[in-house]
Amino acid sequence: MVDAKIIAMLGVLVAVNSALRFIEVAIPGPGGFSPIFFLIILTGYVYGGRIGFLMGAMTLLVSALVTGGVGPWLPSQMFTAGWVGMSAALCAIIVHTLRLKGGRGELLVLIVFGAIWGFLYGFIMNLWSWPFIAGPAEQYWSPGTGLADTIRRYAAYYLLTSLIWDLSGSLGNVLLLTAFGIPTIRLLRRFKKRFLFQYQPGIA
Amino acid sequence: MQYHSFSWVVWLVAVLITLSATRNPLYLFLLLLVILVINSWLRLHPASREIISIPFAFTLTIIAGSTLFNALTSHFGATVIFIIPGSIPLLSGPVTLEAIVYGATNGLILASMLVAFTVVNQALSVRALIGLIPQAFHSIAVIVAIGITFLPITVRQFQQIREAQAIRGHRMRNIRDWEPLVIPLLTSGLEHAMHLAEAMTARGFASQAGAQANTSERRVLVLGLGIMVIGWVVCLSPLHPALGWGLLALAIICIVGALVAAGRKSRRTSHKAQPWRLVDSLIIFGALITLIVFIFPPSEAARETIQYNPYPVVSLPGFDPLVAVSVFGLLVPMLTSPLRKR
């Protein structure tokens, strides 16, 4: 990917989103609330999974570099936020299949998607710290533990430590997508034609 | 800090592996102290970066939180202190001394890791951190550089938009009132991006089109990632651990080879190259000494102290002076005076 237009667009969108994260670090919201995901979701939805992935991963990287937040959690954050943006492209398929484009149904699909990722982000992110915070191998994960048992143990750990925290993250996504979803989608679509055009060599 | 970024990366990796190699609370406490000393020393240095650092109280909170969590949820161990009655999921059951010690040990590891990353965040400038992005990902590095350059501009623009809306009588009462701020901010940002793209094209950015990884390099990369997953799964099985490690080594060779081959196609230039000094070599030497002693202990007795485990019956952790002294290898960055401007 060396298209100057896409690189410049991503760089600037990442800067805007990192500014939102910067505000979040300075004035923490309730629980897992974060203002960055609505733009990651909408970028992935309008521009596709590849740009959505880069938007998510780069937002976390740039904001970590600026706020001094580089740590063992960063790769997990980058990948998970990247998956948020990448999977947002699935919403476009759903909206297209159900012919919901332009209506309230389109926003509803994105709101449900944002609400699910509010929980899923925490569920995936907890995995990196689970082996460190958890207790002895007999009680938590250990080689030889079956898949069902491992999931049961992790689900109990998640319910105890993260459910309430992630609930506020999920509600935050719903709130921001409801408030800014439609105007932001319109804006991103308006710029899509300008950013994603390609020169084709003429036939002599 | 003026040390080479590579020496800090080696220092960080050595700290992380050492922390993962032991559960002896005495060694872990010593490691945490050493890292905290480096952190405090860096704060005195005029060239270190101002960041939101982890305060001492936060470190103690992590240790206390981890101890409490493990004590209440892990009911293994022989030395029962008291019993939580009833049938509360996860919580009900005996609270043991072993669980408390294990929880505190986990807290020490986690807190030390966080402080070690704070050290590197303070020591390396943003430019040096971007420089650590592999050459194969030069497009990513450009995006990151643009993002960091535009961040202060974006914040300034946000303030200008807010002032302009305030002059027009706009008031912030609920979340929808943020729309006249957020949408103009995005619009102006995207307009900036268009101008930037034109400037980049005019300066020949697109001429690097041939620098992309070709199909075979991408295939080797995907193959390496696939082998890594298989090797990891095989490693989890107790039957063929050697085969698993072999596959992981092969995967690393494939991935590094593909990245190096892709990276060679893009030329990296530097306005101000980081010099390599004797002290950088000494930092790596000191970190490697600590790492080697913890991975390959000098004696069986030393190995036993490193592999301390409070379960099933807690005992006093052993202490080997040679292992403890090796931890001071991580203090080598303090060889230069913190108050001397270079």
PDB file of C-alpha atoms in Angstrom, chain A residues 1-16 18-20 22-23 25-26 38-39 47 50 54 58 61-62 64-73 128-129 131-141 143-144 156-157 160-161 175-176 178-180 183-184 187-188 190-191 194-195 197, chain B residues 20 23 49-52 54 66 69-70 73-76 89-91 102 106-107 109-110 113-114 117-118 121 126 129-130 133 138-140 142-144 146-148 150-151 154-155 158 175-176 178-179 182-183 185-187 189-194 196-197 200-201 205-206 208-210 212 218 236 238 311:
ATOM      1  CA  MET A   1       0.000   0.000   0.000  1.00  0.00           C
ATOM      2  CA  VAL A   2       1.826   3.142  -1.171  1.00  0.00           C
ATOM      3  CA  ASP A   3      -1.112   5.215  -2.367  1.00  0.00           C
ATOM      4  CA  ALA A   4      -0.287   8.690  -1.043  1.00  0.00           C
ATOM      5  CA  LYS A   5      -3.991   9.612  -0.737  1.00  0.00           C
ATOM      6  CA  ILE A   6      -4.835   6.636   1.484  1.00  0.00           C
ATOM      7  CA  ILE A   7      -1.722   7.073   3.598  1.00  0.00           C
ATOM      8  CA  ALA A   8      -2.425  10.774   4.123  1.00  0.00           C
ATOM      9  CA  MET A   9      -6.106  10.111   4.883  1.00  0.00           C
ATOM     10  CA  LEU A  10      -5.269   7.386   7.388  1.00  0.00           C
ATOM     11  CA  GLY A  11      -2.578   9.523   9.026  1.00  0.00           C
ATOM     12  CA  VAL A  12      -4.986  12.409   9.541  1.00  0.00           C
ATOM     13  CA  LEU A  13      -7.906  10.216  10.717  1.00  0.00           C
ATOM     14  CA  VAL A  14      -5.531   8.531  13.152  1.00  0.00           C
ATOM     15  CA  ALA A  15      -4.465  11.988  14.415  1.00  0.00           C
ATOM     16  CA  VAL A  16      -8.120  12.995  14.973  1.00  0.00           C
ATOM     17  CA  SER A  18      -5.679   9.939  18.838  1.00  0.00           C
ATOM     18  CA  ALA A  19      -6.693  13.437  19.918  1.00  0.00           C
ATOM     19  CA  LEU A  20      -9.929  11.901  21.244  1.00  0.00           C
ATOM     20  CA  PHE A  22      -5.626  11.991  24.437  1.00  0.00           C
ATOM     21  CA  ILE A  23      -8.696  13.661  25.944  1.00  0.00           C
ATOM     22  CA  VAL A  25      -6.416   9.792  29.063  1.00  0.00           C
ATOM     23  CA  ALA A  26      -6.535  13.307  30.529  1.00  0.00           C
ATOM     24  CA  PHE A  38     -17.056   5.049  16.895  1.00  0.00           C
ATOM     25  CA  LEU A  39     -14.628   6.502  14.327  1.00  0.00           C
ATOM     26  CA  TYR A  47     -13.758   2.407   3.584  1.00  0.00           C
ATOM     27  CA  ARG A  50      -8.282  -3.197   5.330  1.00  0.00           C
ATOM     28  CA  LEU A  54      -5.136  -0.016   9.957  1.00  0.00           C
ATOM     29  CA  MET A  58      -2.598   2.823  14.176  1.00  0.00           C
ATOM     30  CA  LEU A  61      -0.106   2.888  18.374  1.00  0.00           C
ATOM     31  CA  VAL A  62       0.041   6.649  17.827  1.00  0.00           C
ATOM     32  CA  ALA A  64       0.384   5.130  22.977  1.00  0.00           C
ATOM     33  CA  LEU A  65       3.517   6.771  21.558  1.00  0.00           C
ATOM     34  CA  VAL A  66       2.240  10.220  22.420  1.00  0.00           C
ATOM     35  CA  THR A  67       0.903   9.470  25.895  1.00  0.00           C
ATOM     36  CA  GLY A  68       3.766   7.160  26.913  1.00  0.00           C
ATOM     37  CA  GLY A  69       1.391   4.202  26.874  1.00  0.00           C
ATOM     38  CA  VAL A  70       3.716   1.719  25.177  1.00  0.00           C
ATOM     39  CA  GLY A  71       3.497  -1.479  27.190  1.00  0.00           C
ATOM     40  CA  PRO A  72       2.918  -5.223  27.046  1.00  0.00           C
ATOM     41  CA  TRP A  73      -0.764  -4.523  26.442  1.00  0.00           C
ATOM     42  CA  TRP A 128      -3.004 -10.976  27.743  1.00  0.00           C
ATOM     43  CA  SER A 129      -3.076 -10.440  31.509  1.00  0.00           C
ATOM     44  CA  PRO A 131      -1.888 -15.838  32.918  1.00  0.00           C
ATOM     45  CA  PHE A 132      -0.264 -13.198  35.145  1.00  0.00           C
ATOM     46  CA  ILE A 133      -3.206 -12.286  37.365  1.00  0.00           C
ATOM     47  CA  ALA A 134      -4.628 -15.801  37.627  1.00  0.00           C
ATOM     48  CA  GLY A 135      -3.642 -18.254  40.313  1.00  0.00           C
ATOM     49  CA  PRO A 136      -2.220 -21.771  40.265  1.00  0.00           C
ATOM     50  CA  ALA A 137      -2.288 -23.930  37.170  1.00  0.00           C
ATOM     51  CA  GLU A 138      -4.808 -26.333  38.721  1.00  0.00           C
ATOM     52  CA  GLN A 139      -7.461 -23.678  38.953  1.00  0.00           C
ATOM     53  CA  TYR A 140      -6.881 -21.643  35.799  1.00  0.00           C
ATOM     54  CA  TRP A 141      -5.468 -22.641  32.427  1.00  0.00           C
ATOM     55  CA  PRO A 143      -1.606 -27.693  29.508  1.00  0.00           C
ATOM     56  CA  GLY A 144      -4.074 -30.525  29.143  1.00  0.00           C
ATOM     57  CA  ALA A 156     -16.014 -16.882  35.200  1.00  0.00           C
ATOM     58  CA  TYR A 157     -12.901 -14.694  35.371  1.00  0.00           C
ATOM     59  CA  LEU A 160     -16.083 -11.317  37.889  1.00  0.00           C
ATOM     60  CA  THR A 161     -13.553  -8.750  36.730  1.00  0.00           C
ATOM     61  CA  LEU A 175     -24.294   6.706  22.595  1.00  0.00           C
ATOM     62  CA  LEU A 176     -21.617   8.049  20.233  1.00  0.00           C
ATOM     63  CA  THR A 178     -26.409   7.308  17.884  1.00  0.00           C
ATOM     64  CA  ALA A 179     -25.305  10.924  18.228  1.00  0.00           C
ATOM     65  CA  PHE A 180     -22.678  11.198  15.462  1.00  0.00           C
ATOM     66  CA  PRO A 183     -23.430  12.815   9.881  1.00  0.00           C
ATOM     67  CA  THR A 184     -20.048  11.043  10.112  1.00  0.00           C
ATOM     68  CA  LEU A 187     -18.959  12.930   5.574  1.00  0.00           C
ATOM     69  CA  LEU A 188     -16.788   9.830   5.082  1.00  0.00           C
ATOM     70  CA  ARG A 190     -18.379  12.323   0.549  1.00  0.00           C
ATOM     71  CA  PHE A 191     -14.590  12.018   0.831  1.00  0.00           C
ATOM     72  CA  ARG A 194     -11.976  11.787  -3.647  1.00  0.00           C
ATOM     73  CA  PHE A 195      -9.639   9.446  -1.804  1.00  0.00           C
ATOM     74  CA  PHE A 197     -10.060   6.926  -7.143  1.00  0.00           C
TER      75      PHE A 197
ATOM     76  CA  SER B  20       8.900 -14.234  33.540  1.00  0.00           C
ATOM     77  CA  ARG B  23       8.511 -16.498  40.938  1.00  0.00           C
ATOM     78  CA  ARG B  49      10.630  12.613  28.004  1.00  0.00           C
ATOM     79  CA  GLU B  50       7.766  13.954  30.100  1.00  0.00           C
ATOM     80  CA  ILE B  51       5.099  11.263  30.207  1.00  0.00           C
ATOM     81  CA  ILE B  52       2.300  10.202  32.503  1.00  0.00           C
ATOM     82  CA  ILE B  54       3.342   5.262  37.028  1.00  0.00           C
ATOM     83  CA  SER B  66      -3.392  -8.900  42.660  1.00  0.00           C
ATOM     84  CA  PHE B  69      -7.828 -11.124  43.906  1.00  0.00           C
ATOM     85  CA  ASN B  70      -5.788 -14.318  44.115  1.00  0.00           C
ATOM     86  CA  THR B  73     -10.507 -16.600  44.119  1.00  0.00           C
ATOM     87  CA  SER B  74      -7.776 -19.239  44.481  1.00  0.00           C
ATOM     88  CA  HIS B  75      -8.645 -21.749  47.180  1.00  0.00           C
ATOM     89  CA  PHE B  76      -5.617 -24.000  46.807  1.00  0.00           C
ATOM     90  CA  PRO B  89     -19.306 -18.450  42.884  1.00  0.00           C
ATOM     91  CA  LEU B  90     -15.461 -18.239  42.861  1.00  0.00           C
ATOM     92  CA  LEU B  91     -15.300 -16.576  46.289  1.00  0.00           C
ATOM     93  CA  TYR B 102       1.284 -16.328  44.850  1.00  0.00           C
ATOM     94  CA  ASN B 106       2.014 -11.994  40.367  1.00  0.00           C
ATOM     95  CA  GLY B 107       1.519  -8.387  41.433  1.00  0.00           C
ATOM     96  CA  ILE B 109       5.743  -9.247  38.141  1.00  0.00           C
ATOM     97  CA  LEU B 110       2.963  -7.100  36.695  1.00  0.00           C
ATOM     98  CA  MET B 113       6.667  -4.922  33.815  1.00  0.00           C
ATOM     99  CA  LEU B 114       4.627  -1.701  33.895  1.00  0.00           C
ATOM    100  CA  PHE B 117       7.815   0.021  30.050  1.00  0.00           C
ATOM    101  CA  THR B 118       7.533   3.434  31.727  1.00  0.00           C
ATOM    102  CA  ASN B 121       8.778   5.385  27.324  1.00  0.00           C
ATOM    103  CA  VAL B 126       8.834   9.628  19.853  1.00  0.00           C
ATOM    104  CA  LEU B 129      10.216   4.915  18.871  1.00  0.00           C
ATOM    105  CA  ILE B 130       9.062   5.426  15.266  1.00  0.00           C
ATOM    106  CA  ILE B 133       9.283   0.181  13.254  1.00  0.00           C
ATOM    107  CA  HIS B 138       7.709   1.792   5.954  1.00  0.00           C
ATOM    108  CA  SER B 139       4.141   2.740   4.917  1.00  0.00           C
ATOM    109  CA  ILE B 140       2.985   2.150   8.484  1.00  0.00           C
ATOM    110  CA  VAL B 142       4.743   7.096   7.405  1.00  0.00           C
ATOM    111  CA  ILE B 143       1.148   6.859   8.714  1.00  0.00           C
ATOM    112  CA  VAL B 144       2.417   6.983  12.297  1.00  0.00           C
ATOM    113  CA  ILE B 146       1.742  11.814   9.869  1.00  0.00           C
ATOM    114  CA  GLY B 147      -0.508  10.961  12.814  1.00  0.00           C
ATOM    115  CA  ILE B 148       1.999  12.285  15.345  1.00  0.00           C
ATOM    116  CA  PHE B 150      -0.981  16.190  12.825  1.00  0.00           C
ATOM    117  CA  LEU B 151      -1.986  15.489  16.430  1.00  0.00           C
ATOM    118  CA  THR B 154      -5.760  18.665  15.286  1.00  0.00           C
ATOM    119  CA  VAL B 155      -5.918  19.691  18.944  1.00  0.00           C
ATOM    120  CA  PHE B 158     -10.428  21.680  17.748  1.00  0.00           C
ATOM    121  CA  ILE B 175     -23.791  14.956  23.679  1.00  0.00           C
ATOM    122  CA  ARG B 176     -25.531  16.077  20.460  1.00  0.00           C
ATOM    123  CA  TRP B 178     -20.668  18.072  20.226  1.00  0.00           C
ATOM    124  CA  GLU B 179     -21.713  17.487  16.593  1.00  0.00           C
ATOM    125  CA  VAL B 182     -16.678  16.946  15.724  1.00  0.00           C
ATOM    126  CA  ILE B 183     -17.916  17.113  12.123  1.00  0.00           C
ATOM    127  CA  LEU B 185     -12.925  18.878  12.814  1.00  0.00           C
ATOM    128  CA  LEU B 186     -13.188  15.745  10.668  1.00  0.00           C
ATOM    129  CA  THR B 187     -13.960  17.767   7.534  1.00  0.00           C
ATOM    130  CA  GLY B 189      -8.756  17.096   8.780  1.00  0.00           C
ATOM    131  CA  LEU B 190      -9.748  15.252   5.613  1.00  0.00           C
ATOM    132  CA  GLU B 191      -9.206  18.411   3.530  1.00  0.00           C
ATOM    133  CA  HIS B 192      -5.714  18.635   5.062  1.00  0.00           C
ATOM    134  CA  ALA B 193      -5.164  14.983   4.123  1.00  0.00           C
ATOM    135  CA  MET B 194      -6.020  15.725   0.486  1.00  0.00           C
ATOM    136  CA  LEU B 196      -0.901  16.427   2.058  1.00  0.00           C
ATOM    137  CA  ALA B 197      -1.436  13.593  -0.447  1.00  0.00           C
ATOM    138  CA  MET B 200       3.536  13.786  -1.145  1.00  0.00           C
ATOM    139  CA  THR B 201       2.841  12.795  -4.753  1.00  0.00           C
ATOM    140  CA  PHE B 205       6.284   9.500  -2.763  1.00  0.00           C
ATOM    141  CA  ALA B 206       4.517   7.277  -5.308  1.00  0.00           C
ATOM    142  CA  GLN B 208       8.376   3.967  -4.060  1.00  0.00           C
ATOM    143  CA  ALA B 209       5.582   1.842  -5.544  1.00  0.00           C
ATOM    144  CA  GLY B 210       8.108  -0.844  -6.438  1.00  0.00           C
ATOM    145  CA  GLN B 212       6.098  -3.178  -1.861  1.00  0.00           C
ATOM    146  CA  ARG B 218       3.975 -12.348   1.410  1.00  0.00           C
ATOM    147  CA  LEU B 236       1.122 -27.030  24.362  1.00  0.00           C
ATOM    148  CA  PRO B 238       3.244 -32.595  26.455  1.00  0.00           C
ATOM    149  CA  TYR B 311       2.197 -24.253  46.331  1.00  0.00           C
TER     150      TYR B 311
END
